[in-house]
């Protein structure tokens, strides 16, 4: 029996990718790189090679169940898990872990976001083979840390210690977690040589994560444990709808990983990006000789450099004398702003919602 499972977390709203990403169809369901696959389709295909399509679960908000099923025709519909409320990563991991543990007590799990980029899938598979072999027989919590190549302030960081002789030489003991540091601190992290970017990809067996929830988030653990008999039955939906909204709004990083003593990391390099902003899409996209990333042949650029331009295929645009700008048109929405202001897009979306309602967000 195959005891390897993958949980794809796909409930986010992707507001930093407005106006292409909206609350009705967020980033993970978009082909933001123009590859012919949406981000969740890429993620599903990537991990189906590792654990098989039948062992992949997607947990997403209730409103995205239908689009998930439409985009992933090879998934078992019973493996699409509906969250009745957005409560961050700890509750969604608890929920899926309980369901998978009930199906298979020997389950070994990969947890991954739905919307990240991986350009070297062979290297990822090699790293995951080491990780899964280790977590299968050891109650540790393992994460993949990305070897950094710039002082990025938009990522979390993991500091690691020396190798633990009990495990594979590539597996290091975690020393500290740091959330999105200021530039000066990020620069010091890079110089020190013992910090990694936090990829948000985790590997552990069902017992290890259950024990961690029981110890560090006991109220959350008890809420799901009390519904054990309902899981994977017709009674599950009603029970989850009752308890889920009252779960702590907590991340797995802060709720468990920053507190647990059995956390390890594998320093990794597999062409990873969290695609967290239009700027990161620009970085990963094909560009013309002037550094412009454009998705349409109906765009004329004059004296313009280092812009990202996305417009609908039935529209045309003329852009002159612009440098380092984001120009995104989607349906009845248009965004034009400097790339330096990309972190303010969430604020723009909030203002649009206040001013004009939900129609444009």
Tab-separated table of C-alpha atoms in Angstrom:
chain	number	residue	atom	x	y	z
A	1	UNK	CA	0.000	0.000	0.000
A	2	UNK	CA	1.184	3.527	-0.813
A	3	UNK	CA	1.372	5.496	2.442
A	4	UNK	CA	2.553	8.786	0.906
A	5	UNK	CA	-0.003	11.592	0.674
A	6	UNK	CA	0.063	15.211	-0.423
A	7	UNK	CA	-2.098	18.016	0.930
A	8	UNK	CA	-2.419	21.058	-1.335
A	9	UNK	CA	-3.547	24.181	0.514
A	10	UNK	CA	-5.619	26.238	-1.941
A	11	UNK	CA	-7.880	28.521	0.078
A	12	UNK	CA	-6.165	31.904	-0.288
A	13	UNK	CA	-7.683	34.930	-2.018
A	14	UNK	CA	-4.475	36.188	-3.681
A	15	UNK	CA	-5.315	39.866	-3.288
A	16	UNK	CA	-1.766	40.944	-4.217
A	17	UNK	CA	-2.546	39.681	-7.749
A	18	UNK	CA	-5.548	41.915	-8.258
A	19	UNK	CA	-7.019	42.747	-10.716
A	20	UNK	CA	-6.384	39.350	-12.361
A	21	UNK	CA	-6.981	37.550	-9.058
A	22	UNK	CA	-10.352	38.177	-7.453
A	23	UNK	CA	-12.267	36.686	-4.557
A	24	UNK	CA	-14.285	34.617	-7.054
A	25	UNK	CA	-11.244	33.210	-8.874
A	26	UNK	CA	-7.993	33.786	-6.983
A	27	UNK	CA	-4.373	33.398	-8.007
A	28	UNK	CA	-4.060	29.624	-7.618
A	29	UNK	CA	-6.676	29.091	-10.338
A	30	UNK	CA	-4.931	31.398	-12.839
A	31	UNK	CA	-2.227	30.787	-15.445
A	32	UNK	CA	-0.181	33.756	-14.256
A	33	UNK	CA	2.977	32.660	-16.100
A	34	UNK	CA	1.323	31.856	-19.416
A	35	UNK	CA	2.410	28.199	-19.378
A	36	UNK	CA	-0.960	26.720	-20.333
A	37	UNK	CA	-1.473	25.417	-16.790
A	38	UNK	CA	-2.885	27.186	-13.765
A	39	UNK	CA	-0.757	27.183	-10.617
A	40	UNK	CA	-2.907	24.544	-8.892
A	41	UNK	CA	-2.736	22.353	-12.003
A	42	UNK	CA	1.057	22.597	-11.982
A	43	UNK	CA	1.145	21.708	-8.287
A	44	UNK	CA	-1.202	18.736	-8.698
A	45	UNK	CA	0.776	17.353	-11.643
A	46	UNK	CA	4.069	17.839	-9.772
A	47	UNK	CA	3.004	15.865	-6.705
A	48	UNK	CA	0.996	13.222	-8.560
A	49	UNK	CA	4.380	11.955	-9.783
A	50	UNK	CA	5.447	11.484	-6.170
A	51	UNK	CA	2.416	10.053	-4.382
A	52	UNK	CA	-0.138	9.300	-7.110
A	53	UNK	CA	-3.247	11.326	-7.951
A	54	UNK	CA	-5.392	9.134	-5.702
A	55	UNK	CA	-3.406	10.230	-2.637
A	56	UNK	CA	-3.636	13.972	-3.229
A	57	UNK	CA	-5.999	16.068	-1.129
A	58	UNK	CA	-6.863	19.685	-1.831
A	59	UNK	CA	-8.217	21.796	0.994
A	60	UNK	CA	-9.866	24.999	-0.137
A	61	UNK	CA	-12.635	27.388	0.774
A	62	UNK	CA	-16.185	26.176	0.184
A	63	UNK	CA	-16.660	28.663	-2.667
A	64	UNK	CA	-13.714	27.186	-4.615
A	65	UNK	CA	-14.730	23.508	-4.530
A	66	UNK	CA	-16.347	23.608	-7.980
A	67	UNK	CA	-13.478	25.414	-9.703
A	68	UNK	CA	-11.012	23.017	-8.045
A	69	UNK	CA	-12.929	20.018	-9.390
A	70	UNK	CA	-13.146	21.604	-12.845
A	71	UNK	CA	-9.415	22.320	-13.008
A	72	UNK	CA	-8.326	18.955	-11.561
A	73	UNK	CA	-10.314	16.287	-13.426
A	74	UNK	CA	-8.009	13.518	-12.163
A	75	UNK	CA	-8.638	14.163	-8.468
A	76	UNK	CA	-11.038	12.023	-6.462
A	77	UNK	CA	-13.935	14.410	-5.687
A	78	UNK	CA	-13.948	13.079	-2.109
A	79	UNK	CA	-10.386	14.393	-1.757
A	80	UNK	CA	-11.471	18.014	-2.215
A	81	UNK	CA	-11.967	19.277	1.330
A	82	UNK	CA	-14.140	22.327	1.888
A	83	UNK	CA	-13.201	24.820	4.596
A	84	UNK	CA	-16.331	26.589	5.870
A	85	UNK	CA	-14.216	29.544	7.055
A	86	UNK	CA	-10.717	30.942	6.503
A	87	UNK	CA	-8.730	30.211	9.658
A	88	UNK	CA	-5.092	30.186	8.452
A	89	UNK	CA	-2.869	27.131	7.943
A	90	UNK	CA	-2.993	25.380	11.338
A	91	UNK	CA	-6.706	24.428	11.243
A	92	UNK	CA	-6.578	23.341	7.610
A	93	UNK	CA	-3.563	21.117	8.299
A	94	UNK	CA	-5.227	19.709	11.422
A	95	UNK	CA	-8.405	18.927	9.487
A	96	UNK	CA	-6.651	17.146	6.616
A	97	UNK	CA	-4.273	15.340	8.965
A	98	UNK	CA	-7.152	13.873	10.952
A	99	UNK	CA	-8.938	12.767	7.780
A	100	UNK	CA	-5.842	11.135	6.319
A	101	UNK	CA	-4.867	9.510	9.633
A	102	UNK	CA	-8.299	7.913	9.824
A	103	UNK	CA	-7.912	6.590	6.273
A	104	UNK	CA	-4.344	5.386	6.798
A	105	UNK	CA	-2.716	5.282	10.272
A	106	UNK	CA	0.710	4.905	8.599
A	107	UNK	CA	0.278	8.004	6.451
A	108	UNK	CA	3.372	10.022	5.521
A	109	UNK	CA	2.413	13.506	4.326
A	110	UNK	CA	3.685	16.380	2.209
A	111	UNK	CA	1.986	19.726	2.837
A	112	UNK	CA	2.338	22.343	0.082
A	113	UNK	CA	0.797	25.615	-1.033
A	114	UNK	CA	-1.115	25.490	-4.319
A	115	UNK	CA	0.413	28.577	-5.894
A	116	UNK	CA	4.202	28.265	-5.798
A	117	UNK	CA	6.577	27.856	-8.733
A	118	UNK	CA	9.050	24.983	-9.047
A	119	UNK	CA	11.252	24.944	-12.144
A	120	UNK	CA	13.466	21.951	-11.224
A	121	UNK	CA	11.007	19.190	-10.404
A	122	UNK	CA	13.627	16.448	-10.596
A	123	UNK	CA	15.646	18.067	-7.800
A	124	UNK	CA	12.491	18.510	-5.727
A	125	UNK	CA	11.689	14.811	-6.116
A	126	UNK	CA	15.196	13.806	-4.986
A	127	UNK	CA	14.900	16.026	-1.905
A	128	UNK	CA	11.432	14.699	-1.082
A	129	UNK	CA	12.647	11.096	-1.411
A	130	UNK	CA	15.161	11.803	1.378
A	131	UNK	CA	12.540	13.633	3.438
A	132	UNK	CA	9.841	10.977	3.128
A	133	UNK	CA	12.260	8.129	3.867
A	134	UNK	CA	13.233	9.938	7.071
A	135	UNK	CA	9.763	10.975	8.295
A	136	UNK	CA	8.305	7.533	7.583
A	137	UNK	CA	10.033	6.071	10.629
A	138	UNK	CA	10.809	9.146	12.743
A	139	UNK	CA	8.456	11.479	14.594
A	140	UNK	CA	10.006	14.722	13.393
A	141	UNK	CA	8.583	17.791	11.689
A	142	UNK	CA	10.542	18.507	8.524
A	143	UNK	CA	10.461	21.554	6.257
A	144	UNK	CA	12.246	22.500	3.062
A	145	UNK	CA	14.355	25.655	3.290
A	146	UNK	CA	15.414	27.448	0.129
A	147	UNK	CA	19.040	28.516	-0.200
A	148	UNK	CA	18.717	32.317	-0.520
A	149	UNK	CA	20.367	34.352	-3.245
A	150	UNK	CA	19.246	37.845	-2.214
A	151	UNK	CA	18.185	39.623	1.003
A	152	UNK	CA	14.463	39.147	0.401
A	153	UNK	CA	12.205	40.951	2.904
A	154	UNK	CA	9.010	39.272	1.744
A	155	UNK	CA	9.910	35.753	2.927
A	156	UNK	CA	10.209	34.099	6.303
A	157	UNK	CA	13.645	32.730	7.265
A	158	UNK	CA	14.816	29.532	8.951
A	159	UNK	CA	18.135	29.414	10.798
A	160	UNK	CA	19.640	25.953	11.120
A	161	UNK	CA	22.259	24.274	13.283
A	162	UNK	CA	24.691	21.479	12.606
A	163	UNK	CA	23.714	18.112	11.173
A	164	UNK	CA	22.005	15.661	13.509
A	165	UNK	CA	23.948	12.391	13.191
A	166	UNK	CA	20.716	10.405	13.603
A	167	UNK	CA	19.482	11.478	10.175
A	168	UNK	CA	20.575	11.928	6.577
A	169	UNK	CA	23.505	14.395	6.235
A	170	UNK	CA	21.278	16.877	4.374
A	171	UNK	CA	18.867	17.172	7.318
A	172	UNK	CA	19.682	19.973	9.750
A	173	UNK	CA	18.216	20.895	13.127
A	174	UNK	CA	16.211	24.124	13.075
A	175	UNK	CA	17.448	26.838	15.431
A	176	UNK	CA	15.046	29.760	14.822
A	177	UNK	CA	12.222	31.000	12.608
A	178	UNK	CA	12.034	34.689	11.657
A	179	UNK	CA	9.095	36.287	9.864
A	180	UNK	CA	9.700	38.791	7.025
A	181	UNK	CA	12.655	40.818	8.329
A	182	UNK	CA	13.667	44.387	7.559
A	183	UNK	CA	16.275	44.759	4.782
A	184	UNK	CA	19.242	45.253	7.121
A	185	UNK	CA	18.409	42.097	9.043
A	186	UNK	CA	17.817	40.142	5.841
A	187	UNK	CA	21.258	41.228	4.608
A	188	UNK	CA	22.837	39.973	7.847
A	189	UNK	CA	21.016	36.647	7.421
A	190	UNK	CA	22.502	36.196	3.943
A	191	UNK	CA	26.000	37.056	5.198
A	192	UNK	CA	25.800	34.577	8.079
A	193	UNK	CA	25.294	31.634	5.731
A	194	UNK	CA	23.059	29.616	8.060
A	195	UNK	CA	19.669	31.067	7.090
A	196	UNK	CA	17.225	29.734	4.508
A	197	UNK	CA	13.975	31.012	3.028
A	198	UNK	CA	10.921	29.243	4.421
A	199	UNK	CA	9.288	27.491	1.447
A	200	UNK	CA	6.077	26.555	3.267
A	201	UNK	CA	6.530	22.909	2.202
A	202	UNK	CA	6.384	20.459	5.121
A	203	UNK	CA	6.854	16.705	5.489
A	204	UNK	CA	5.872	14.526	8.455
A	205	UNK	CA	4.002	11.359	9.357
A	206	UNK	CA	0.480	11.442	10.732
A	207	UNK	CA	1.498	10.575	14.297
A	208	UNK	CA	4.171	13.276	14.458
A	209	UNK	CA	1.835	16.097	13.468
A	210	UNK	CA	-1.000	14.738	15.639
A	211	UNK	CA	1.291	14.704	18.667
A	212	UNK	CA	2.376	18.257	17.893
A	213	UNK	CA	-1.210	19.520	17.705
A	214	UNK	CA	-2.052	17.731	20.940
A	215	UNK	CA	0.904	19.388	22.693
A	216	UNK	CA	0.969	22.905	21.244
A	217	UNK	CA	-2.594	23.548	20.043
A	218	UNK	CA	-4.602	21.305	22.376
A	219	UNK	CA	-7.950	23.070	21.912
A	220	UNK	CA	-7.712	22.661	18.154
A	221	UNK	CA	-6.652	19.049	18.534
A	222	UNK	CA	-9.582	18.260	20.811
A	223	UNK	CA	-12.081	19.934	18.490
A	224	UNK	CA	-11.160	17.579	15.644
A	225	UNK	CA	-10.531	14.565	17.876
A	226	UNK	CA	-14.057	14.792	19.264
A	227	UNK	CA	-15.388	14.518	15.719
A	228	UNK	CA	-13.255	11.479	14.843
A	229	UNK	CA	-16.271	9.235	14.225
A	230	UNK	CA	-17.748	11.706	11.738
A	231	UNK	CA	-14.635	12.026	9.594
A	232	UNK	CA	-14.885	10.480	6.116
A	233	UNK	CA	-18.626	9.899	6.667
A	234	UNK	CA	-21.784	11.751	5.648
A	235	UNK	CA	-21.845	13.404	9.085
A	236	UNK	CA	-18.492	15.137	8.593
A	237	UNK	CA	-19.706	18.301	6.856
A	238	UNK	CA	-22.186	19.181	9.569
A	239	UNK	CA	-19.668	18.616	12.358
A	240	UNK	CA	-16.905	20.601	10.667
A	241	UNK	CA	-19.253	23.500	9.912
A	242	UNK	CA	-19.978	23.701	13.639
A	243	UNK	CA	-16.412	23.648	14.990
A	244	UNK	CA	-14.272	25.101	12.238
A	245	UNK	CA	-15.220	28.795	12.494
A	246	UNK	CA	-14.282	28.777	16.189
A	247	UNK	CA	-10.794	27.326	15.601
A	248	UNK	CA	-7.893	29.636	16.359
A	249	UNK	CA	-6.868	31.774	13.381
A	250	UNK	CA	-3.315	30.482	13.542
A	251	UNK	CA	-0.472	29.596	11.185
A	252	UNK	CA	1.268	26.244	11.457
A	253	UNK	CA	4.581	28.112	11.717
A	254	UNK	CA	3.668	30.158	14.771
A	255	UNK	CA	1.295	27.644	16.355
A	256	UNK	CA	3.600	24.617	16.215
A	257	UNK	CA	6.896	24.881	14.320
A	258	UNK	CA	8.325	27.830	16.267
A	259	UNK	CA	7.609	26.003	19.545
A	260	UNK	CA	8.353	22.352	18.839
A	261	UNK	CA	11.753	20.834	19.623
A	262	UNK	CA	11.730	18.190	16.871
A	263	UNK	CA	11.797	20.510	13.838
A	264	UNK	CA	14.328	19.937	11.049
A	265	UNK	CA	15.064	21.469	7.665
A	266	UNK	CA	16.665	20.392	4.402
A	267	UNK	CA	18.609	23.206	2.673
A	268	UNK	CA	17.216	23.005	-0.844
A	269	UNK	CA	17.475	24.410	-4.332
A	270	UNK	CA	14.841	23.452	-6.888
A	271	UNK	CA	13.939	26.643	-8.733
A	272	UNK	CA	11.416	27.781	-6.140
A	273	UNK	CA	9.435	31.018	-5.985
A	274	UNK	CA	6.343	31.721	-3.935
A	275	UNK	CA	5.104	33.999	-6.765
A	276	UNK	CA	3.923	36.361	-4.079
A	277	UNK	CA	3.616	39.480	-6.204
A	278	UNK	CA	3.488	40.793	-9.762
A	279	UNK	CA	7.174	41.623	-9.349
A	280	UNK	CA	8.011	37.961	-8.776
A	281	UNK	CA	5.955	37.023	-11.858
A	282	UNK	CA	8.005	39.551	-13.832
A	283	UNK	CA	11.191	37.941	-12.507
A	284	UNK	CA	10.079	34.456	-13.599
A	285	UNK	CA	8.547	35.399	-16.978
A	286	UNK	CA	10.051	35.694	-20.431
A	287	UNK	CA	11.028	39.277	-21.190
A	288	UNK	CA	11.932	41.289	-24.283
A	289	UNK	CA	15.308	42.952	-24.821
A	290	UNK	CA	14.190	45.874	-22.670
A	291	UNK	CA	13.103	43.753	-19.703
A	292	UNK	CA	9.378	44.030	-20.407
A	293	UNK	CA	7.173	41.017	-19.616
A	294	UNK	CA	4.115	41.186	-21.887
A	295	UNK	CA	1.399	38.568	-22.366
A	296	UNK	CA	-0.121	39.859	-25.625
A	297	UNK	CA	1.013	40.629	-29.163
A	298	UNK	CA	-1.427	43.541	-29.209
A	299	UNK	CA	0.767	45.735	-26.999
A	300	UNK	CA	3.026	48.390	-28.498
A	301	UNK	CA	5.804	49.664	-26.230
A	302	UNK	CA	7.850	52.815	-26.842
A	303	UNK	CA	10.854	53.792	-24.751
A	304	UNK	CA	9.630	51.531	-21.953
A	305	UNK	CA	11.660	49.200	-19.758
A	306	UNK	CA	11.253	46.579	-17.036
A	307	UNK	CA	7.447	46.648	-17.006
A	308	UNK	CA	4.989	43.804	-16.534
A	309	UNK	CA	1.958	44.119	-18.805
A	310	UNK	CA	-1.062	41.821	-18.777
A	311	UNK	CA	-4.152	42.604	-20.862
A	312	UNK	CA	-7.062	40.553	-22.192
A	313	UNK	CA	-6.417	38.975	-25.589
A	314	UNK	CA	-9.201	40.968	-27.253
A	315	UNK	CA	-7.768	44.313	-26.088
A	316	UNK	CA	-4.823	46.324	-27.405
A	317	UNK	CA	-2.628	48.840	-25.626
A	318	UNK	CA	-0.011	51.451	-26.447
A	319	UNK	CA	2.481	52.214	-23.670
A	320	UNK	CA	5.097	54.944	-23.917
A	321	UNK	CA	7.853	56.195	-21.618
A	322	UNK	CA	7.144	53.891	-18.692
A	323	UNK	CA	9.757	52.152	-16.577
A	324	UNK	CA	9.329	49.653	-13.727
A	325	UNK	CA	5.527	49.698	-13.835
A	326	UNK	CA	2.781	47.142	-13.322
A	327	UNK	CA	0.006	47.399	-15.932
A	328	UNK	CA	-2.716	44.797	-15.446
A	329	UNK	CA	-6.090	44.847	-17.198
A	330	UNK	CA	-8.607	42.088	-16.590
A	331	UNK	CA	-12.252	42.284	-17.633
A	332	UNK	CA	-13.576	45.582	-16.219
A	333	UNK	CA	-10.602	46.243	-13.927
A	334	UNK	CA	-7.345	48.099	-14.585
A	335	UNK	CA	-4.300	48.595	-12.376
A	336	UNK	CA	-1.387	50.906	-13.197
A	337	UNK	CA	1.209	51.433	-10.483
A	338	UNK	CA	4.993	51.471	-9.989
A	339	UNK	CA	6.535	48.101	-9.230
A	340	UNK	CA	7.931	49.693	-6.067
A	341	UNK	CA	4.346	49.950	-4.761
A	342	UNK	CA	3.355	46.324	-5.344
A	343	UNK	CA	3.004	45.661	-1.616
A	344	UNK	CA	0.277	48.329	-1.536
A	345	UNK	CA	-2.005	46.447	-3.932
A	346	UNK	CA	-3.808	44.800	-1.006
A	347	UNK	CA	-4.613	48.296	0.266
A	348	UNK	CA	-5.821	49.321	-3.205
A	349	UNK	CA	-8.168	46.320	-3.257
A	350	UNK	CA	-9.513	47.213	0.172
A	351	UNK	CA	-10.181	50.773	-0.972
A	352	UNK	CA	-11.906	49.551	-4.148
A	353	UNK	CA	-14.151	47.328	-2.062
A	354	UNK	CA	-15.091	50.198	0.257
A	355	UNK	CA	-15.683	52.627	-2.588
A	356	UNK	CA	-17.350	50.390	-5.165
A	357	UNK	CA	-18.413	47.183	-3.388
A	358	UNK	CA	-17.634	43.563	-4.245
A	359	UNK	CA	-18.231	43.891	-8.007
A	360	UNK	CA	-14.577	44.674	-8.769
A	361	UNK	CA	-12.818	42.566	-6.128
